[in-house]
Coordinates of C-alpha atoms in Angstrom, one line a residue:
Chain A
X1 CA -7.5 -11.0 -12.4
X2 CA -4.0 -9.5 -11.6
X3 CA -2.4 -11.1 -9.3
X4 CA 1.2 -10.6 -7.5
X5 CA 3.2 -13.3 -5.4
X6 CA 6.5 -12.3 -3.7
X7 CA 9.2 -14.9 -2.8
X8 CA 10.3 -15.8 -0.5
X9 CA 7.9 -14.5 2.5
X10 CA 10.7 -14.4 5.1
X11 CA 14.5 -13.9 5.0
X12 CA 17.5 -13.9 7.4
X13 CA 21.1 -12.4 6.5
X14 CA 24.3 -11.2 7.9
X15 CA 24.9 -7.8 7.8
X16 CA 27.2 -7.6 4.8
X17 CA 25.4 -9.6 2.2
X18 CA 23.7 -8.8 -1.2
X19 CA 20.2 -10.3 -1.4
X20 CA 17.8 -10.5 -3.8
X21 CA 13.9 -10.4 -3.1
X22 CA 11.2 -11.4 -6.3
X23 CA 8.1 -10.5 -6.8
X24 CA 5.9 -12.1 -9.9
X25 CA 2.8 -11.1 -11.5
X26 CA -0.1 -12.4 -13.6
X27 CA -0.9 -10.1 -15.8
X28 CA 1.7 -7.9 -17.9
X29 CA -0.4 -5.5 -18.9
X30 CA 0.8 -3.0 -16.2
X31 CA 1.3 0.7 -15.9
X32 CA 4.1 0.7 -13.5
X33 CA 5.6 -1.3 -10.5
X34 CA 6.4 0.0 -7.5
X35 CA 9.0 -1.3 -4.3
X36 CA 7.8 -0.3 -0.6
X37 CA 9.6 -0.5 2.4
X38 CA 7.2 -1.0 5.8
X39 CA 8.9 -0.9 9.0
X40 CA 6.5 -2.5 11.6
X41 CA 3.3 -0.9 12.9
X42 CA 3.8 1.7 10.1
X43 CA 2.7 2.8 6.8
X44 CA 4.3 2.3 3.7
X45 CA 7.6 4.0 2.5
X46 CA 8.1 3.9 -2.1
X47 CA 11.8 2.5 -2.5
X48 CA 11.7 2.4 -6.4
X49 CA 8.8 3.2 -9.0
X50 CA 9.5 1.4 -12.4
X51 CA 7.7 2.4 -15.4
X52 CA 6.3 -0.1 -17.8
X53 CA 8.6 1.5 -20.2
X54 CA 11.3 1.2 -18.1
X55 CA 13.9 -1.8 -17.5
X56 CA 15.2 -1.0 -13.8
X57 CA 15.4 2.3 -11.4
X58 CA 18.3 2.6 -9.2
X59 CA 18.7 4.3 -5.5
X60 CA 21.6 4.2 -3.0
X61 CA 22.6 0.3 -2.4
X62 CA 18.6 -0.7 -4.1
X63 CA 18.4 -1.7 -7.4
X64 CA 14.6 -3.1 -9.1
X65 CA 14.5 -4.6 -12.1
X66 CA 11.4 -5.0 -14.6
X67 CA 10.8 -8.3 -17.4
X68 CA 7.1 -7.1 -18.2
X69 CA 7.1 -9.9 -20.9
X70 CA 8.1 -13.1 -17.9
X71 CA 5.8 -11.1 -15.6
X72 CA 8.7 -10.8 -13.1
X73 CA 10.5 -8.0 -10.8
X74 CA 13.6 -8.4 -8.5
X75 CA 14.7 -6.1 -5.7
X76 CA 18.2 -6.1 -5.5
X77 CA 20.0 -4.8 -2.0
X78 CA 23.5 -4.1 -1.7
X79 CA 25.6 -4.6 1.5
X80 CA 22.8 -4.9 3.7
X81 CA 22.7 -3.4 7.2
X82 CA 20.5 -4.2 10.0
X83 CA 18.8 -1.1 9.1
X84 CA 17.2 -2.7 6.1
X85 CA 15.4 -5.0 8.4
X86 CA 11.7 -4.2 7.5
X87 CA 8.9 -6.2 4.8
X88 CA 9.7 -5.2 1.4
X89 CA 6.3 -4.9 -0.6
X90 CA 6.0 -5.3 -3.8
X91 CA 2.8 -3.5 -6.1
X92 CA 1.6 -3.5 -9.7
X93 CA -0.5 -0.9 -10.9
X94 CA -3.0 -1.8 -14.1
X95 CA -6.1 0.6 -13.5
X96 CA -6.8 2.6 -10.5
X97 CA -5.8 0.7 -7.7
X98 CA -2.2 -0.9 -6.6
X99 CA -2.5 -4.4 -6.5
X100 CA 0.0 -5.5 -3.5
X101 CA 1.8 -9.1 -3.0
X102 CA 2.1 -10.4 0.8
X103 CA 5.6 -8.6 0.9
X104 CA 9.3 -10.2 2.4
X105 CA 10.0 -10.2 5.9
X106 CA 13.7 -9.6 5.5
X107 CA 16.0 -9.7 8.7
X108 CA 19.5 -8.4 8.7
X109 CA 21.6 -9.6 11.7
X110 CA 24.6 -7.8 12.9
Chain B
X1 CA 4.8 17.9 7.3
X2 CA 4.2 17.8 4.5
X3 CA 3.0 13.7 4.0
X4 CA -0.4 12.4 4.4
X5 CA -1.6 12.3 7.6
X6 CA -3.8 9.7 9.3
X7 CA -6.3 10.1 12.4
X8 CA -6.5 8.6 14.6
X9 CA -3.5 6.2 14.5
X10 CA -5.4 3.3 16.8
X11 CA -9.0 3.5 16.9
X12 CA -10.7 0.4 19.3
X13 CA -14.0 -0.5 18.4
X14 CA -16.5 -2.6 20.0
X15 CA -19.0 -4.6 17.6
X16 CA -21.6 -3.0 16.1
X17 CA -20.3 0.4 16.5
X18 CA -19.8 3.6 14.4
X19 CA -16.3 4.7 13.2
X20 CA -14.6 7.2 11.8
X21 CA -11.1 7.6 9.7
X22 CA -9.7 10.7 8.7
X23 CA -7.2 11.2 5.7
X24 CA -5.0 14.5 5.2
X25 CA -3.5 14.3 1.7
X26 CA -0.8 16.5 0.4
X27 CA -1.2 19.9 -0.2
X28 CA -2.3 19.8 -3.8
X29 CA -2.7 16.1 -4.3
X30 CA -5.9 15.7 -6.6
X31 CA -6.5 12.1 -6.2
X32 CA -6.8 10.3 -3.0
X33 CA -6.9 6.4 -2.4
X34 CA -7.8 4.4 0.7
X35 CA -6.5 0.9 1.2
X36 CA -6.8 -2.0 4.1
X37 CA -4.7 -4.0 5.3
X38 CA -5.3 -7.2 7.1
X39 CA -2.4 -9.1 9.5
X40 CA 0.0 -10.5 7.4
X41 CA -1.4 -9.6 4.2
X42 CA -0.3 -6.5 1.5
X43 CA -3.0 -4.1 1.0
X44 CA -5.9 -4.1 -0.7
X45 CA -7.8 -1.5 -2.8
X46 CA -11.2 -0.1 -1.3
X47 CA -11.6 3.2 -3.1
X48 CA -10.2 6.3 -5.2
X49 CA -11.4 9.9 -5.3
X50 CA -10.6 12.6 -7.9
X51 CA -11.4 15.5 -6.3
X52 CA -14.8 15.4 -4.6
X53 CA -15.9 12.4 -6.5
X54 CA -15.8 8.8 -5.8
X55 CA -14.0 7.6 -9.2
X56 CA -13.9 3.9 -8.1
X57 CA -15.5 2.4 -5.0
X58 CA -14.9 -0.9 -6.3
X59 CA -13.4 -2.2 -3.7
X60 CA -15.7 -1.7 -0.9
X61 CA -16.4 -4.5 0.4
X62 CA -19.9 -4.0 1.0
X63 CA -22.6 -1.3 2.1
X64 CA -21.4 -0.6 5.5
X65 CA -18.4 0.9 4.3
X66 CA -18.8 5.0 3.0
X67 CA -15.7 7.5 2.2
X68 CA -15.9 11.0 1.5
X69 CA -14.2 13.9 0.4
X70 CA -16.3 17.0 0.2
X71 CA -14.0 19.9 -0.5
X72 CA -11.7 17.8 -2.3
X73 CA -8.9 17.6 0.2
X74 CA -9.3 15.7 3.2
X75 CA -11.2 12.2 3.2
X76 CA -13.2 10.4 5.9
X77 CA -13.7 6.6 5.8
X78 CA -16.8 5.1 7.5
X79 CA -17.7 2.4 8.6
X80 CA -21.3 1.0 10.2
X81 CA -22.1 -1.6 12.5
X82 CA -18.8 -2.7 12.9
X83 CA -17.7 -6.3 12.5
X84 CA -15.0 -8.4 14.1
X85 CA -13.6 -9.2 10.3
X86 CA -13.3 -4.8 9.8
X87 CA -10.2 -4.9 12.1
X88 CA -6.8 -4.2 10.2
X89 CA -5.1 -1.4 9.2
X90 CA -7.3 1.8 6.7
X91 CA -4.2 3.2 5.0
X92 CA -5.0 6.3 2.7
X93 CA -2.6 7.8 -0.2
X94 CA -2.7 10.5 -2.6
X95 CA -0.9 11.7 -5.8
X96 CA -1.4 14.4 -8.5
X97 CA -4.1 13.4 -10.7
X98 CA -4.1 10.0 -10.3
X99 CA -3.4 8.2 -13.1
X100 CA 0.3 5.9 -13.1
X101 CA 1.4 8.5 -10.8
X102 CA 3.2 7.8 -7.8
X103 CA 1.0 7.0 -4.8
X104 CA 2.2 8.2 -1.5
X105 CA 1.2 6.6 1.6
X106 CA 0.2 7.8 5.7
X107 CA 0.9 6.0 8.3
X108 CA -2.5 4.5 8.7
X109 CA -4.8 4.1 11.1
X110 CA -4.9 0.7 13.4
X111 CA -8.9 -0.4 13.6
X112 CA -9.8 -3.3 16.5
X113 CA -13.1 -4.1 16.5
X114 CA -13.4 -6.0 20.0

């Protein structure tokens, strides 16, 4: 059974800093890997959509990386702003469904 | 708008009720998902339509739980005799044909079962 952990659950940074959130899963057999961004009380916004195929997808200051083969994705921010401040989700897709880790609580202080 | 759109967006309940949760997927979107999610907790999986078909109602957790879709476009999630343990967020998403495609998410719809 897939399963998808994300490390660490809760962060605190400056505004300013580069961070780095992980996310690991069980199983590489996977079809793709997907990065959301959920801002509290609300649904749940894509960041970055990796393809099995693919090594890492790049948007603005967010970078996602893919080792299929260690069973391991990182989320890389860049000069992080108090805007960021949200939980960062992290989802594997192997069949139908997404299967979703517990996410990052990050928190970006100005 | 053109996102998916959930109604209501805070439904509260009392135990053993009826409820009712409405999806609106994109215009064109062939495939339509419903996920919940409890406090604290990423979502899980409850069910996947293609079209007016239920493809994969795996994840329901049991029988008091029904979704339907039947014109192929918007969905309603239902739910009998309420429990406590139902209240979290029903989030619903929808791409083109399912498949690896990129799943798009509403804003979901709060459920407190008092």
């Amino acid at each position: 059974k897939q399963e998808v952990t994300q490390i660490p659950a809760a962060l605190s940074v400056p505004e300013g800093e580069n961070l780095v959130l992980n996310c690991s899963f069980t199983d590489s057999a996977i079809y793709n890997l997907q990065w959301f961004r959920q801002d509290p009380g609300k649904g749940l916004t894509s960041l970055l959509l990796i393809q099995s195929s693919q090594r890492e997808q790049t948007s603005g200051r967010l970078n996602a990386s893919l080792d299929k083969s260690s069973g391991r994705s990182t989320l890389y921010i860049a000069a992080s702003q108090p805007g960021d401040s949200a939980t960062y989700l992290c989802a594997v897709q192997a069949g139908t469904a997404l299967i979703f880790g517990k996410g990052t609580t990050l928190s970006v202080s100005s | 708008g053109a996102g998916v759109s959930q109604t209501p967006s805070n439904k509260v309940t009392e135990k053993g009720k009826y409820v009712e949760l409405r999806c609106d997927p994109i215009s064109g979107h062939t495939a339509l998902y419903w996920y919940r999610q409890s406090l604290g907790q990423g979502p899980e999986f409850l069910i996947y339509f293609q079209g007016t078909g239920a493809a994969d109602d795996s994840g329901l957790p049991n029988d008091r739980f029904f979704a339907v879709r039947p014109e192929g476009s918007v969905s309603t999630l239902k739910i009998q005799r309420t429990e406590r343990g139902d209240s979290a967020v029903y989030l619903c998403a929808s791409n083109i044909g399912g498949g690896d495609n990129e799943q798009f998410f509403g804003p979901g719809t709060r459920l407190t079962v008092l």
